[in-house]
mmCIF file of C-alpha atoms in Angstrom:
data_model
loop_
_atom_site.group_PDB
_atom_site.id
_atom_site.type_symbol
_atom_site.label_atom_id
_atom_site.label_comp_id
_atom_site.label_asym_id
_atom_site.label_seq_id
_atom_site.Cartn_x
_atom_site.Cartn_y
_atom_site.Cartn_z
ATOM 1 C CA UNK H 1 -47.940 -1.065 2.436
ATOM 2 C CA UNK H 2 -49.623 -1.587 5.679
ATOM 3 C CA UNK H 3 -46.771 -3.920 7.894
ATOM 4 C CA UNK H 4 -44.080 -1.728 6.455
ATOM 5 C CA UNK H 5 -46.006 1.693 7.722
ATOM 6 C CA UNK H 6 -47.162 -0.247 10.935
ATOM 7 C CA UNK H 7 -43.201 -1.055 11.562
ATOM 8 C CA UNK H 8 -42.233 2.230 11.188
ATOM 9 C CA UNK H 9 -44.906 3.790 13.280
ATOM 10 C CA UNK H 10 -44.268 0.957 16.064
ATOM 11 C CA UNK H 11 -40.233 0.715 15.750
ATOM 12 C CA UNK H 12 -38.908 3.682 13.911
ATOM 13 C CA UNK H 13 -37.069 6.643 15.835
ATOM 14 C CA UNK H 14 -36.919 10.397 14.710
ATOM 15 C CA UNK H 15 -33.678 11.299 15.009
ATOM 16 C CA UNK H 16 -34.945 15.045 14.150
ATOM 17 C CA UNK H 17 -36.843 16.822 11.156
ATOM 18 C CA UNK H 18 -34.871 15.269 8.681
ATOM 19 C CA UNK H 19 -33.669 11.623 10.197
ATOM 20 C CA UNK H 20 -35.844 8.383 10.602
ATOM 21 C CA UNK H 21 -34.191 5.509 11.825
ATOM 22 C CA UNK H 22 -35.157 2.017 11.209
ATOM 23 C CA UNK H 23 -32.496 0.424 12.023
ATOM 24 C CA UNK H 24 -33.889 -2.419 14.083
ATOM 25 C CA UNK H 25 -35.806 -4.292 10.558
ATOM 26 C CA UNK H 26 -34.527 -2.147 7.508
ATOM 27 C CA UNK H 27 -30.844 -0.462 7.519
ATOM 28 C CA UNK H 28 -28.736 -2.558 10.354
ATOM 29 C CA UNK H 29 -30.548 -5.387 11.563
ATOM 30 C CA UNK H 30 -33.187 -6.843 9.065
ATOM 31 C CA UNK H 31 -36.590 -8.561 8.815
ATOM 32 C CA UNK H 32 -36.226 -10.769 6.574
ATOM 33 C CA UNK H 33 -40.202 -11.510 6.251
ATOM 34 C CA UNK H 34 -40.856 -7.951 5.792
ATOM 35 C CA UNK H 35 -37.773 -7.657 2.786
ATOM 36 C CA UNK H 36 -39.502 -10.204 1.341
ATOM 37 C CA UNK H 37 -43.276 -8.552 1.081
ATOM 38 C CA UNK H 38 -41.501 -5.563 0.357
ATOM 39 C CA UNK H 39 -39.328 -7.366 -2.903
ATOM 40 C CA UNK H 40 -42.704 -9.001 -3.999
ATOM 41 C CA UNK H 41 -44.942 -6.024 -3.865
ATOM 42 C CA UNK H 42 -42.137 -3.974 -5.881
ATOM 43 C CA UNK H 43 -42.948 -7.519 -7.818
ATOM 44 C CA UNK H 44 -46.005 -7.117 -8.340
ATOM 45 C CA UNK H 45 -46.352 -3.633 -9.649
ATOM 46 C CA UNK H 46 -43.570 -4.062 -12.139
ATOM 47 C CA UNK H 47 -44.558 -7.651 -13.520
ATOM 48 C CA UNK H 48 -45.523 -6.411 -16.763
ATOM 49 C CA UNK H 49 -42.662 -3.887 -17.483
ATOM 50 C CA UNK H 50 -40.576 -6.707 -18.838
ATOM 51 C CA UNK H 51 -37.647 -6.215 -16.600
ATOM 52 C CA UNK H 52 -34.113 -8.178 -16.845
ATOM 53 C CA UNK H 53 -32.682 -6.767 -13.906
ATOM 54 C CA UNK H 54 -33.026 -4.925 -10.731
ATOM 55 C CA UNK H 55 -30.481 -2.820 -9.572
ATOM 56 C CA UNK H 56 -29.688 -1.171 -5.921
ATOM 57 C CA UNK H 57 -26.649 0.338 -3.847
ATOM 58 C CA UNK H 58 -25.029 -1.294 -1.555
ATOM 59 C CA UNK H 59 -26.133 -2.042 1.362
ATOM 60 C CA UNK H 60 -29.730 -1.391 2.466
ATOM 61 C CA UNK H 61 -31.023 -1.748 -1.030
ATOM 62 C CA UNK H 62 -30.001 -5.256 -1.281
ATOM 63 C CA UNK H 63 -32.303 -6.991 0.960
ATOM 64 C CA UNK H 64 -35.546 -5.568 -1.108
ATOM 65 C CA UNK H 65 -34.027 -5.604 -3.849
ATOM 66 C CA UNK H 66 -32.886 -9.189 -3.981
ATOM 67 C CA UNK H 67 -36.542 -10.184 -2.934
ATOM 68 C CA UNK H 68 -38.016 -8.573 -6.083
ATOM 69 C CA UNK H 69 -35.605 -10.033 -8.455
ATOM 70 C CA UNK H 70 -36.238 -14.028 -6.676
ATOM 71 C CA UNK H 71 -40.091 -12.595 -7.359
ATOM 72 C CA UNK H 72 -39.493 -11.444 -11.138
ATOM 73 C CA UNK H 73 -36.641 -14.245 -11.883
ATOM 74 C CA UNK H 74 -33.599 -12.099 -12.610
ATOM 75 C CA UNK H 75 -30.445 -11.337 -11.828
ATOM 76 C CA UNK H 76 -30.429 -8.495 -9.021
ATOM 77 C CA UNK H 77 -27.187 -6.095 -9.343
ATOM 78 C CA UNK H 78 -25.677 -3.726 -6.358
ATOM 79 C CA UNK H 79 -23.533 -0.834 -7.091
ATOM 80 C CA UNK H 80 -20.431 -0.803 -4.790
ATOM 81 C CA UNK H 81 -19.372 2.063 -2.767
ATOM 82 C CA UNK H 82 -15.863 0.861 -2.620
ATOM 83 C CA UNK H 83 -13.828 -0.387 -5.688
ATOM 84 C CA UNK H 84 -12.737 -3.845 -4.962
ATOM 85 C CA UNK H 85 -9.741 -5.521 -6.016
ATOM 86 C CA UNK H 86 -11.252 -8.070 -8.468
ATOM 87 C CA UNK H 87 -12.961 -5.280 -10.364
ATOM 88 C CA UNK H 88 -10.534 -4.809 -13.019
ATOM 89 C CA UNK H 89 -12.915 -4.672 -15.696
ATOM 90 C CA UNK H 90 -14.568 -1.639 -17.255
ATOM 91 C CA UNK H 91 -16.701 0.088 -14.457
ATOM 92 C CA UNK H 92 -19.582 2.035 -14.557
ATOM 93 C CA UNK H 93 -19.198 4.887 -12.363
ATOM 94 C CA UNK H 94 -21.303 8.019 -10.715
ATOM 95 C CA UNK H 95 -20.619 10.263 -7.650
ATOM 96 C CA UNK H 96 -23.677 10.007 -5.392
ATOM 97 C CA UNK H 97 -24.141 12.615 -1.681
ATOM 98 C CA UNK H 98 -26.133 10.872 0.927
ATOM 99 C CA UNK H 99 -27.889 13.040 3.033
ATOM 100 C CA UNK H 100 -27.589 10.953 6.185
ATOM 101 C CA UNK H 101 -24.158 9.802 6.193
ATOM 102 C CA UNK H 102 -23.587 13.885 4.505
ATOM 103 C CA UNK H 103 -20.307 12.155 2.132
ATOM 104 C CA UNK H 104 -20.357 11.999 -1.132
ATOM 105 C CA UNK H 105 -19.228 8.408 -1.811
ATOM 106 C CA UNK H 106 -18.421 6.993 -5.752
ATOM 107 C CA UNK H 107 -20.697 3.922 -7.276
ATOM 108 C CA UNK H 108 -19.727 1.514 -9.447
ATOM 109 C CA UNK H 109 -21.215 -1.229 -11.363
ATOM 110 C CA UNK H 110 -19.169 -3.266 -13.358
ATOM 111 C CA UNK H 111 -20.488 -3.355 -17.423
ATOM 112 C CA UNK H 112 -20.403 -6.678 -18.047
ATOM 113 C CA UNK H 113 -23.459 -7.255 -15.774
ATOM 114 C CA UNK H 114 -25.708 -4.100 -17.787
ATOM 115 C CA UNK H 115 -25.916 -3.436 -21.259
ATOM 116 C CA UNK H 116 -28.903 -1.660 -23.650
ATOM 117 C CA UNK H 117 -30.598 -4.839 -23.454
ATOM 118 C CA UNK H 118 -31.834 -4.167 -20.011
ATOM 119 C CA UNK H 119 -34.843 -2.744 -19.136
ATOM 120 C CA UNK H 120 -33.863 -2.022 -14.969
ATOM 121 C CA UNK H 121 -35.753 -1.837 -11.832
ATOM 122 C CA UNK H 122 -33.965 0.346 -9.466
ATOM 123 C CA UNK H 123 -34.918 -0.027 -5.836
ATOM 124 C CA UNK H 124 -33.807 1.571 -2.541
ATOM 125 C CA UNK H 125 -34.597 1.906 1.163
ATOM 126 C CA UNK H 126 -34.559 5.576 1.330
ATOM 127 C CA UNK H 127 -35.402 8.389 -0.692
ATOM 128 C CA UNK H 128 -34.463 12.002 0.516
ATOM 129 C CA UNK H 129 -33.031 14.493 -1.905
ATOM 130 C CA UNK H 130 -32.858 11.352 -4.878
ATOM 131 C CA UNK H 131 -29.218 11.671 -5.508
ATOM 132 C CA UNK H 132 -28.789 7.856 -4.685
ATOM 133 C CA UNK H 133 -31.525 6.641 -7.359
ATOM 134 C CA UNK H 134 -29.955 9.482 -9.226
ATOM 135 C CA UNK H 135 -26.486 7.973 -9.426
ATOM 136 C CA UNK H 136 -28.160 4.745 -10.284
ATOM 137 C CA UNK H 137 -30.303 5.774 -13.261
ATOM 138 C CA UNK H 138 -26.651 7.138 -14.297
ATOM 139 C CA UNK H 139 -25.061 4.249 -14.200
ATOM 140 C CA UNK H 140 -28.136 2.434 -16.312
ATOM 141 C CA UNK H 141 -27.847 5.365 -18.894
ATOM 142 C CA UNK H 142 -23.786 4.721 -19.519
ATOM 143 C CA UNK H 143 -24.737 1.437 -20.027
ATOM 144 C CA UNK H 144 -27.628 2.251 -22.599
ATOM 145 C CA UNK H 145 -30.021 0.522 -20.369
ATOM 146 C CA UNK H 146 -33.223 1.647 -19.841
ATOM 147 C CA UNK H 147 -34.680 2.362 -16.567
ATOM 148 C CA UNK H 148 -38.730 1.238 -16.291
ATOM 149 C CA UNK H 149 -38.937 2.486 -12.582
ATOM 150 C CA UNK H 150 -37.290 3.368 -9.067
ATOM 151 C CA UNK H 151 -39.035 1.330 -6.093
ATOM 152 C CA UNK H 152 -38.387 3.244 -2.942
ATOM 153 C CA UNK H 153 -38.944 1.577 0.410
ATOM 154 C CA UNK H 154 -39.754 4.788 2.652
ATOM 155 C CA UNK H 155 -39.700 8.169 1.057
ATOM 156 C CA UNK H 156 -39.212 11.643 2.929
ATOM 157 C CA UNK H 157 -41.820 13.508 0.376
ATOM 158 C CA UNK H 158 -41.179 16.702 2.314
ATOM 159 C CA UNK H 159 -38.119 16.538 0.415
ATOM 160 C CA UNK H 160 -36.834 16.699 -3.180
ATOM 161 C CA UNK H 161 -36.278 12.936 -4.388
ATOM 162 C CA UNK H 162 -39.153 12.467 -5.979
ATOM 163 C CA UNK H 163 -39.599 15.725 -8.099
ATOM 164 C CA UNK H 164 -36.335 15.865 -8.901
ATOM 165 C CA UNK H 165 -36.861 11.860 -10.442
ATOM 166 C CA UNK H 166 -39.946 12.638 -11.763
ATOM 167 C CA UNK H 167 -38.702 15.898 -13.707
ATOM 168 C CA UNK H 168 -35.790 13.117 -15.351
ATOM 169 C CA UNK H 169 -39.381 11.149 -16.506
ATOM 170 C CA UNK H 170 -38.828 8.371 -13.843
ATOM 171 C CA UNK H 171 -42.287 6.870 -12.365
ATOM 172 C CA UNK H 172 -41.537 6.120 -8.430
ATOM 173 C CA UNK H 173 -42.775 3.942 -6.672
ATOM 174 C CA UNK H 174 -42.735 4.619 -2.834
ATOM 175 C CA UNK H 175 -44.335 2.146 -0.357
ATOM 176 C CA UNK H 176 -43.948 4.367 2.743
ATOM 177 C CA UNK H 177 -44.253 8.424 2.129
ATOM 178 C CA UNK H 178 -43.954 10.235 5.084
ATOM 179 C CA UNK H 179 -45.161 14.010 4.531
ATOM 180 C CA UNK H 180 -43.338 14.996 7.829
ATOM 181 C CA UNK H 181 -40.814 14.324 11.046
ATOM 182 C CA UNK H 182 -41.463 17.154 12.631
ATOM 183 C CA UNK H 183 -42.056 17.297 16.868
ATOM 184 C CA UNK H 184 -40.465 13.560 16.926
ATOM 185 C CA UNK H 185 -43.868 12.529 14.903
ATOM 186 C CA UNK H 186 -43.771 10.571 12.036
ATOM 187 C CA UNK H 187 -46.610 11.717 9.578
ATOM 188 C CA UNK H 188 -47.431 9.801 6.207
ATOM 189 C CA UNK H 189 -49.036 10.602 3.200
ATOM 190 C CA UNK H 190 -50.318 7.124 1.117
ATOM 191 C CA UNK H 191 -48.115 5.096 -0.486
ATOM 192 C CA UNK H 192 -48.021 4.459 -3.962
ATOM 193 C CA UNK H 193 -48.263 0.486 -3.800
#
């Protein structure tokens, strides 16, 4: 995706070999214009997987996310790091290590909102070592839902996210790959959509 590489290449910051930030339109402050092409495109290359719901993590994910379910008209779910005090019902529940915050931090999702009915689009802003989309796809499973595809905003591919998804038989979707961060350069390889 061309705007989404351009932004990157014109506003992104290495932080060092293994940290991008985008802060200024994708993780802290966010472009709104851009979630939206982003949500539609994931749109666009799921339309005919028949999905009935599109699920992220709290709290980057949801801006995409939320985009491509308005696009695909349904309900978009976000798993919570932190249990809240009105979810008292049944959760759905996975540990999940983020590489740049380096916690491990437990997801839930409360069942009501999934069941084996749903055929799931999960979508996030980052993919590193895929333990995020991992924790996801585990939350679908407990559910008996069935996960159709993981649409990933900006992917390190000089690390393990994607093999390690595509070994579980998971097609991903990446829109920004970047093959390395090395020397304060970012380099990309071509997205998928």
């Amino acid at each position: 995706m061309e705007e989404l590489v351009r932004r990157i290449k014109e506003d992104g910051r290495v932080l060092g070999e293994g940290v991008l930030k985008v802060d200024s339109f994708v993780t802290h402050q966010v472009d709104p214009d851009l979630m939206e092409a982003i949500g539609y495109r994931f749109a666009e290359v799921f339309a005919q997987a028949g999905i009935t719901k599109v699920v992220t993590i709290e709290a980057s994910g949801i801006a995409p996310a939320l985009f491509a379910a308005k696009k695909l008209a349904v309900p978009m779910i976000f798993a919570r790091k932190a249990k809240s005090l009105t979810m008292a019902e049944e959760l759905l529940t996975s540990s999940v290590y983020s590489f740049t915050k380096q916690v491990t931090s437990q997801i839930s999702i409360s069942r009501k909102f999934l069941s084996s009915d749903d055929k799931v689009l999960i979508i996030d802003d980052f993919l590193a070592n895929g333990q995020a989309a991992k924790g996801l796809v585990e939350l679908c499973q407990q559910a008996g839902a069935e996960v159709d595809g993981i649409g990933i905003v900006i992917e390190k591919s000089f690390q393990d996210g994607r093999e390690l998804l595509e070994q579980m038989g998971l097609r991903v979707v990446s829109l920004a790959r970047i093959a390395s961060l090395k020397n304060g350069e970012v380099e990309f390889l071509e997205g998928d959509a």
